[in-house]
Amino acid sequence: MKIETCLYAGVTLFFFVTAIGYTWWSDAEPAGSTALTVSFLMSAMVFVFLYVQQRKHGSRPEDHKDAEIQQRSGPVDFFPPRSICPVMTAVGYAVAALGVVYGVWLLLIGLGLLAGGVFGFLFEYGDREP
């Protein structure tokens, strides 16, 4: 994950510098400043995730030039057999999107459903041994 971490570090730095420069020279024009700030935050979130995973799990065979294909073989991972979380997340996203059009009350309901689905994804099998 070393290459991916460096790539997203560069993307995050680019959006940070661009957002600062755009906000400074455009007299804080709200649409562009907001778009660049959100782009910076999203790329920073991916960068932090990749950095934490790299520190936690170490380097992968893909990070070494002399790695063999056999080094990456083995079990892939655990896939849950059944879960309500994907459906709950999709419904929450759809209701939140409709809430943007129809009102804040529907948006808040959608964000609640979406949060429930995302937290379900995160903690449903959190106590499982790796």
Short mmCIF file of N, CA and C in Angstrom, two decimals:
data_model
loop_
_atom_site.label_atom_id
_atom_site.label_comp_id
_atom_site.label_asym_id
_atom_site.label_seq_id
_atom_site.Cartn_x
_atom_site.Cartn_y
_atom_site.Cartn_z
N MET A 1 0.81 -1.19 0.00
CA MET A 1 0.00 0.00 0.00
C MET A 1 0.85 1.26 0.00
N LYS A 2 2.12 1.07 -0.11
CA LYS A 2 3.01 2.23 -0.07
C LYS A 2 2.77 3.15 -1.26
N ILE A 3 2.58 2.58 -2.43
CA ILE A 3 2.38 3.40 -3.62
C ILE A 3 1.04 4.13 -3.54
N GLU A 4 -0.01 3.42 -3.12
CA GLU A 4 -1.31 4.06 -3.00
C GLU A 4 -1.31 5.17 -1.97
N THR A 5 -0.60 4.96 -0.86
CA THR A 5 -0.52 5.98 0.18
C THR A 5 0.18 7.23 -0.34
N CYS A 6 1.28 7.04 -1.05
CA CYS A 6 2.00 8.19 -1.62
C CYS A 6 1.16 8.91 -2.67
N LEU A 7 0.42 8.15 -3.47
CA LEU A 7 -0.43 8.75 -4.49
C LEU A 7 -1.50 9.62 -3.85
N TYR A 8 -2.18 9.11 -2.84
CA TYR A 8 -3.23 9.90 -2.20
C TYR A 8 -2.67 11.03 -1.34
N ALA A 9 -1.45 10.89 -0.86
CA ALA A 9 -0.82 12.01 -0.17
C ALA A 9 -0.62 13.17 -1.14
N GLY A 10 -0.20 12.86 -2.36
CA GLY A 10 -0.03 13.89 -3.37
C GLY A 10 -1.35 14.52 -3.79
N VAL A 11 -2.38 13.69 -3.96
CA VAL A 11 -3.70 14.21 -4.33
C VAL A 11 -4.25 15.11 -3.23
N THR A 12 -4.07 14.68 -1.96
CA THR A 12 -4.55 15.48 -0.83
C THR A 12 -3.81 16.81 -0.77
N LEU A 13 -2.52 16.78 -0.94
CA LEU A 13 -1.74 18.02 -0.93
C LEU A 13 -2.16 18.94 -2.08
N PHE A 14 -2.40 18.37 -3.26
CA PHE A 14 -2.84 19.18 -4.40
C PHE A 14 -4.16 19.87 -4.10
N PHE A 15 -5.14 19.12 -3.60
CA PHE A 15 -6.44 19.74 -3.33
C PHE A 15 -6.36 20.75 -2.19
N PHE A 16 -5.48 20.52 -1.21
CA PHE A 16 -5.31 21.48 -0.13
C PHE A 16 -4.77 22.80 -0.66
N VAL A 17 -3.70 22.73 -1.44
CA VAL A 17 -3.09 23.95 -1.99
C VAL A 17 -4.05 24.65 -2.95
N THR A 18 -4.74 23.87 -3.78
CA THR A 18 -5.68 24.45 -4.73
C THR A 18 -6.85 25.12 -4.01
N ALA A 19 -7.38 24.48 -2.97
CA ALA A 19 -8.50 25.07 -2.22
C ALA A 19 -8.09 26.36 -1.54
N ILE A 20 -6.90 26.38 -0.94
CA ILE A 20 -6.41 27.61 -0.29
C ILE A 20 -6.23 28.72 -1.33
N GLY A 21 -5.56 28.38 -2.44
CA GLY A 21 -5.33 29.39 -3.48
C GLY A 21 -6.61 29.90 -4.10
N TYR A 22 -7.53 29.00 -4.40
CA TYR A 22 -8.80 29.41 -5.01
C TYR A 22 -9.61 30.29 -4.08
N THR A 23 -9.66 29.90 -2.80
CA THR A 23 -10.42 30.69 -1.84
C THR A 23 -9.80 32.08 -1.67
N TRP A 24 -8.49 32.14 -1.70
CA TRP A 24 -7.80 33.42 -1.52
C TRP A 24 -8.03 34.35 -2.72
N TRP A 25 -7.87 33.84 -3.95
CA TRP A 25 -7.94 34.71 -5.12
C TRP A 25 -9.35 34.90 -5.68
N SER A 26 -10.30 34.11 -5.25
CA SER A 26 -11.66 34.28 -5.77
C SER A 26 -12.55 35.05 -4.80
N ASP A 27 -11.98 35.63 -3.78
CA ASP A 27 -12.73 36.35 -2.76
C ASP A 27 -13.78 35.47 -2.13
N ALA A 28 -13.38 34.25 -1.80
CA ALA A 28 -14.22 33.28 -1.09
C ALA A 28 -15.52 32.98 -1.84
N GLU A 29 -15.43 32.75 -3.15
CA GLU A 29 -16.58 32.34 -3.94
C GLU A 29 -17.05 30.98 -3.42
N PRO A 30 -18.30 30.85 -2.99
CA PRO A 30 -18.70 29.69 -2.20
C PRO A 30 -18.72 28.35 -2.95
N ALA A 31 -19.14 28.32 -4.19
CA ALA A 31 -19.30 27.03 -4.87
C ALA A 31 -17.95 26.35 -5.12
N GLY A 32 -17.03 27.07 -5.70
CA GLY A 32 -15.73 26.49 -6.00
C GLY A 32 -14.93 26.18 -4.74
N SER A 33 -15.00 27.07 -3.77
CA SER A 33 -14.28 26.84 -2.51
C SER A 33 -14.82 25.62 -1.80
N THR A 34 -16.13 25.45 -1.80
CA THR A 34 -16.72 24.28 -1.16
C THR A 34 -16.36 23.01 -1.89
N ALA A 35 -16.40 23.02 -3.21
CA ALA A 35 -16.08 21.83 -3.99
C ALA A 35 -14.62 21.42 -3.77
N LEU A 36 -13.72 22.36 -3.75
CA LEU A 36 -12.32 22.02 -3.54
C LEU A 36 -12.05 21.58 -2.10
N THR A 37 -12.74 22.18 -1.15
CA THR A 37 -12.57 21.76 0.25
C THR A 37 -13.10 20.35 0.46
N VAL A 38 -14.24 20.03 -0.12
CA VAL A 38 -14.78 18.67 -0.01
C VAL A 38 -13.87 17.68 -0.72
N SER A 39 -13.31 18.06 -1.85
CA SER A 39 -12.36 17.18 -2.55
C SER A 39 -11.13 16.92 -1.68
N PHE A 40 -10.64 17.97 -1.02
CA PHE A 40 -9.51 17.80 -0.10
C PHE A 40 -9.87 16.85 1.03
N LEU A 41 -11.04 17.03 1.63
CA LEU A 41 -11.44 16.18 2.76
C LEU A 41 -11.62 14.73 2.35
N MET A 42 -12.21 14.50 1.18
CA MET A 42 -12.41 13.12 0.73
C MET A 42 -11.08 12.43 0.42
N SER A 43 -10.18 13.13 -0.25
CA SER A 43 -8.88 12.52 -0.54
C SER A 43 -8.07 12.35 0.74
N ALA A 44 -8.22 13.25 1.70
CA ALA A 44 -7.53 13.10 2.98
C ALA A 44 -8.05 11.88 3.74
N MET A 45 -9.35 11.63 3.64
CA MET A 45 -9.92 10.47 4.31
C MET A 45 -9.35 9.17 3.72
N VAL A 46 -9.24 9.09 2.40
CA VAL A 46 -8.66 7.90 1.78
C VAL A 46 -7.18 7.78 2.14
N PHE A 47 -6.46 8.89 2.15
CA PHE A 47 -5.05 8.87 2.51
C PHE A 47 -4.84 8.37 3.93
N VAL A 48 -5.63 8.87 4.87
CA VAL A 48 -5.49 8.44 6.27
C VAL A 48 -5.81 6.95 6.41
N PHE A 49 -6.85 6.49 5.72
CA PHE A 49 -7.18 5.06 5.76
C PHE A 49 -6.02 4.22 5.24
N LEU A 50 -5.48 4.59 4.09
CA LEU A 50 -4.38 3.81 3.52
C LEU A 50 -3.14 3.87 4.40
N TYR A 51 -2.87 5.02 5.00
CA TYR A 51 -1.71 5.15 5.87
C TYR A 51 -1.86 4.27 7.11
N VAL A 52 -3.04 4.27 7.71
CA VAL A 52 -3.27 3.44 8.89
C VAL A 52 -3.16 1.96 8.53
N GLN A 53 -3.70 1.57 7.39
CA GLN A 53 -3.62 0.17 6.97
C GLN A 53 -2.17 -0.25 6.69
N GLN A 54 -1.41 0.64 6.10
CA GLN A 54 0.00 0.34 5.84
C GLN A 54 0.77 0.18 7.14
N ARG A 55 0.52 1.06 8.11
CA ARG A 55 1.21 0.96 9.40
C ARG A 55 0.76 -0.29 10.17
N LYS A 56 -0.50 -0.65 10.04
CA LYS A 56 -1.06 -1.76 10.79
C LYS A 56 -0.63 -3.11 10.23
N HIS A 57 -0.66 -3.26 8.90
CA HIS A 57 -0.40 -4.55 8.27
C HIS A 57 0.98 -4.68 7.64
N GLY A 58 1.72 -3.60 7.55
CA GLY A 58 3.05 -3.67 6.95
C GLY A 58 2.99 -3.67 5.43
N SER A 59 4.10 -4.01 4.83
CA SER A 59 4.16 -3.98 3.37
C SER A 59 3.57 -5.25 2.78
N ARG A 60 3.11 -5.14 1.55
CA ARG A 60 2.54 -6.26 0.82
C ARG A 60 3.55 -6.74 -0.21
N PRO A 61 3.32 -7.91 -0.80
CA PRO A 61 4.24 -8.35 -1.85
C PRO A 61 4.26 -7.39 -3.05
N GLU A 62 3.17 -6.70 -3.30
CA GLU A 62 3.12 -5.76 -4.41
C GLU A 62 4.06 -4.58 -4.22
N ASP A 63 4.48 -4.34 -2.98
CA ASP A 63 5.37 -3.21 -2.70
C ASP A 63 6.83 -3.52 -2.99
N HIS A 64 7.15 -4.78 -3.26
CA HIS A 64 8.53 -5.19 -3.52
C HIS A 64 8.71 -5.54 -4.99
N LYS A 65 9.82 -5.11 -5.58
CA LYS A 65 10.06 -5.37 -6.99
C LYS A 65 10.40 -6.84 -7.27
N ASP A 66 10.96 -7.52 -6.29
CA ASP A 66 11.37 -8.92 -6.51
C ASP A 66 10.35 -9.92 -5.96
N ALA A 67 9.10 -9.53 -5.81
CA ALA A 67 8.06 -10.41 -5.25
C ALA A 67 7.61 -11.43 -6.29
N GLU A 68 7.22 -12.59 -5.82
CA GLU A 68 6.69 -13.65 -6.67
C GLU A 68 5.17 -13.69 -6.56
N ILE A 69 4.51 -14.24 -7.56
CA ILE A 69 3.05 -14.33 -7.57
C ILE A 69 2.57 -15.21 -6.43
N GLN A 70 3.30 -16.25 -6.09
CA GLN A 70 2.89 -17.19 -5.05
C GLN A 70 2.81 -16.53 -3.67
N GLN A 71 3.50 -15.44 -3.46
CA GLN A 71 3.48 -14.79 -2.16
C GLN A 71 2.12 -14.18 -1.83
N ARG A 72 1.29 -13.96 -2.84
CA ARG A 72 -0.01 -13.34 -2.62
C ARG A 72 -1.13 -14.38 -2.55
N SER A 73 -0.83 -15.65 -2.70
CA SER A 73 -1.87 -16.67 -2.68
C SER A 73 -2.33 -16.94 -1.26
N GLY A 74 -3.45 -17.64 -1.14
CA GLY A 74 -4.01 -17.97 0.16
C GLY A 74 -5.45 -17.53 0.25
N PRO A 75 -6.04 -17.66 1.44
CA PRO A 75 -7.44 -17.26 1.58
C PRO A 75 -7.60 -15.75 1.39
N VAL A 76 -8.69 -15.37 0.76
CA VAL A 76 -8.91 -13.97 0.45
C VAL A 76 -9.32 -13.22 1.71
N ASP A 77 -10.50 -13.52 2.24
CA ASP A 77 -10.97 -12.86 3.46
C ASP A 77 -12.33 -13.44 3.82
N PHE A 78 -12.91 -12.91 4.84
CA PHE A 78 -14.23 -13.32 5.29
C PHE A 78 -15.29 -12.49 4.60
N PHE A 79 -16.29 -13.16 4.04
CA PHE A 79 -17.42 -12.47 3.44
C PHE A 79 -18.68 -12.88 4.19
N PRO A 80 -19.42 -11.92 4.75
CA PRO A 80 -20.58 -12.26 5.56
C PRO A 80 -21.66 -12.96 4.73
N PRO A 81 -22.29 -13.98 5.30
CA PRO A 81 -23.28 -14.73 4.54
C PRO A 81 -24.57 -13.95 4.28
N ARG A 82 -25.06 -13.22 5.26
CA ARG A 82 -26.28 -12.43 5.08
C ARG A 82 -26.20 -11.21 6.00
N SER A 83 -26.73 -10.12 5.49
CA SER A 83 -26.68 -8.89 6.28
C SER A 83 -27.75 -7.94 5.77
N ILE A 84 -28.32 -7.18 6.66
CA ILE A 84 -29.30 -6.17 6.30
C ILE A 84 -28.62 -4.84 5.98
N CYS A 85 -27.35 -4.72 6.32
CA CYS A 85 -26.64 -3.44 6.20
C CYS A 85 -26.56 -2.90 4.78
N PRO A 86 -26.32 -3.70 3.73
CA PRO A 86 -26.30 -3.11 2.38
C PRO A 86 -27.64 -2.50 1.98
N VAL A 87 -28.72 -3.19 2.33
CA VAL A 87 -30.05 -2.67 1.99
C VAL A 87 -30.33 -1.40 2.79
N MET A 88 -29.99 -1.41 4.05
CA MET A 88 -30.23 -0.24 4.91
C MET A 88 -29.42 0.97 4.42
N THR A 89 -28.19 0.74 4.00
CA THR A 89 -27.35 1.82 3.49
C THR A 89 -27.93 2.37 2.19
N ALA A 90 -28.37 1.50 1.30
CA ALA A 90 -28.94 1.95 0.03
C ALA A 90 -30.23 2.74 0.25
N VAL A 91 -31.10 2.27 1.13
CA VAL A 91 -32.35 2.98 1.42
C VAL A 91 -32.04 4.33 2.08
N GLY A 92 -31.09 4.34 3.00
CA GLY A 92 -30.72 5.59 3.66
C GLY A 92 -30.17 6.61 2.67
N TYR A 93 -29.35 6.14 1.72
CA TYR A 93 -28.82 7.04 0.71
C TYR A 93 -29.93 7.59 -0.18
N ALA A 94 -30.86 6.73 -0.58
CA ALA A 94 -31.96 7.17 -1.44
C ALA A 94 -32.86 8.17 -0.70
N VAL A 95 -33.17 7.89 0.55
CA VAL A 95 -34.03 8.80 1.32
C VAL A 95 -33.31 10.13 1.57
N ALA A 96 -32.01 10.09 1.84
CA ALA A 96 -31.24 11.33 2.03
C ALA A 96 -31.21 12.14 0.74
N ALA A 97 -31.06 11.48 -0.40
CA ALA A 97 -31.07 12.20 -1.68
C ALA A 97 -32.43 12.84 -1.93
N LEU A 98 -33.51 12.13 -1.60
CA LEU A 98 -34.84 12.73 -1.73
C LEU A 98 -35.02 13.87 -0.74
N GLY A 99 -34.38 13.77 0.41
CA GLY A 99 -34.46 14.82 1.41
C GLY A 99 -33.84 16.13 0.95
N VAL A 100 -32.85 16.06 0.08
CA VAL A 100 -32.27 17.28 -0.48
C VAL A 100 -33.32 18.02 -1.29
N VAL A 101 -34.20 17.27 -1.94
CA VAL A 101 -35.23 17.88 -2.77
C VAL A 101 -36.45 18.30 -1.95
N TYR A 102 -36.92 17.43 -1.06
CA TYR A 102 -38.21 17.63 -0.40
C TYR A 102 -38.15 18.28 0.98
N GLY A 103 -37.01 18.26 1.63
CA GLY A 103 -36.96 18.94 2.92
C GLY A 103 -35.94 18.35 3.86
N VAL A 104 -35.60 19.16 4.84
CA VAL A 104 -34.58 18.77 5.81
C VAL A 104 -35.05 17.59 6.66
N TRP A 105 -36.33 17.52 6.96
CA TRP A 105 -36.84 16.44 7.80
C TRP A 105 -36.58 15.08 7.15
N LEU A 106 -36.76 14.99 5.82
CA LEU A 106 -36.51 13.73 5.12
C LEU A 106 -35.01 13.46 5.01
N LEU A 107 -34.23 14.51 4.85
CA LEU A 107 -32.78 14.37 4.82
C LEU A 107 -32.26 13.81 6.14
N LEU A 108 -32.77 14.30 7.25
CA LEU A 108 -32.33 13.80 8.55
C LEU A 108 -32.71 12.34 8.77
N ILE A 109 -33.88 11.95 8.32
CA ILE A 109 -34.27 10.53 8.40
C ILE A 109 -33.33 9.68 7.55
N GLY A 110 -33.04 10.16 6.34
CA GLY A 110 -32.13 9.43 5.46
C GLY A 110 -30.73 9.32 6.02
N LEU A 111 -30.24 10.39 6.63
CA LEU A 111 -28.91 10.35 7.24
C LEU A 111 -28.87 9.39 8.43
N GLY A 112 -29.98 9.32 9.17
CA GLY A 112 -30.06 8.35 10.27
C GLY A 112 -30.01 6.92 9.76
N LEU A 113 -30.78 6.63 8.72
CA LEU A 113 -30.74 5.28 8.12
C LEU A 113 -29.36 4.97 7.55
N LEU A 114 -28.79 5.96 6.88
CA LEU A 114 -27.45 5.78 6.30
C LEU A 114 -26.41 5.53 7.38
N ALA A 115 -26.47 6.27 8.46
CA ALA A 115 -25.53 6.06 9.57
C ALA A 115 -25.71 4.68 10.18
N GLY A 116 -26.97 4.24 10.33
CA GLY A 116 -27.21 2.90 10.85
C GLY A 116 -26.63 1.82 9.96
N GLY A 117 -26.78 1.98 8.66
CA GLY A 117 -26.21 1.00 7.73
C GLY A 117 -24.69 0.99 7.74
N VAL A 118 -24.09 2.17 7.76
CA VAL A 118 -22.63 2.24 7.77
C VAL A 118 -22.06 1.68 9.07
N PHE A 119 -22.65 2.05 10.20
CA PHE A 119 -22.18 1.50 11.48
C PHE A 119 -22.43 0.00 11.55
N GLY A 120 -23.50 -0.46 10.92
CA GLY A 120 -23.72 -1.90 10.85
C GLY A 120 -22.61 -2.60 10.08
N PHE A 121 -22.21 -2.02 8.95
CA PHE A 121 -21.08 -2.56 8.19
C PHE A 121 -19.83 -2.63 9.05
N LEU A 122 -19.58 -1.58 9.81
CA LEU A 122 -18.35 -1.49 10.59
C LEU A 122 -18.32 -2.45 11.76
N PHE A 123 -19.43 -2.59 12.46
CA PHE A 123 -19.40 -3.31 13.74
C PHE A 123 -20.14 -4.64 13.74
N GLU A 124 -20.72 -5.06 12.62
CA GLU A 124 -21.49 -6.29 12.60
C GLU A 124 -20.62 -7.51 12.92
N TYR A 125 -19.47 -7.56 12.35
CA TYR A 125 -18.55 -8.68 12.60
C TYR A 125 -17.26 -8.18 13.23
N GLY A 126 -17.34 -7.12 14.04
CA GLY A 126 -16.16 -6.54 14.65
C GLY A 126 -15.51 -7.43 15.69
N ASP A 127 -16.28 -8.31 16.32
CA ASP A 127 -15.70 -9.17 17.35
C ASP A 127 -15.16 -10.48 16.79
N ARG A 128 -15.23 -10.66 15.47
CA ARG A 128 -14.75 -11.87 14.82
C ARG A 128 -13.23 -11.89 14.82
N GLU A 129 -12.64 -13.01 15.10
CA GLU A 129 -11.18 -13.15 15.08
C GLU A 129 -10.70 -13.20 13.64
N PRO A 130 -9.59 -12.55 13.32
CA PRO A 130 -9.10 -12.56 11.94
C PRO A 130 -8.53 -13.85 11.50
#
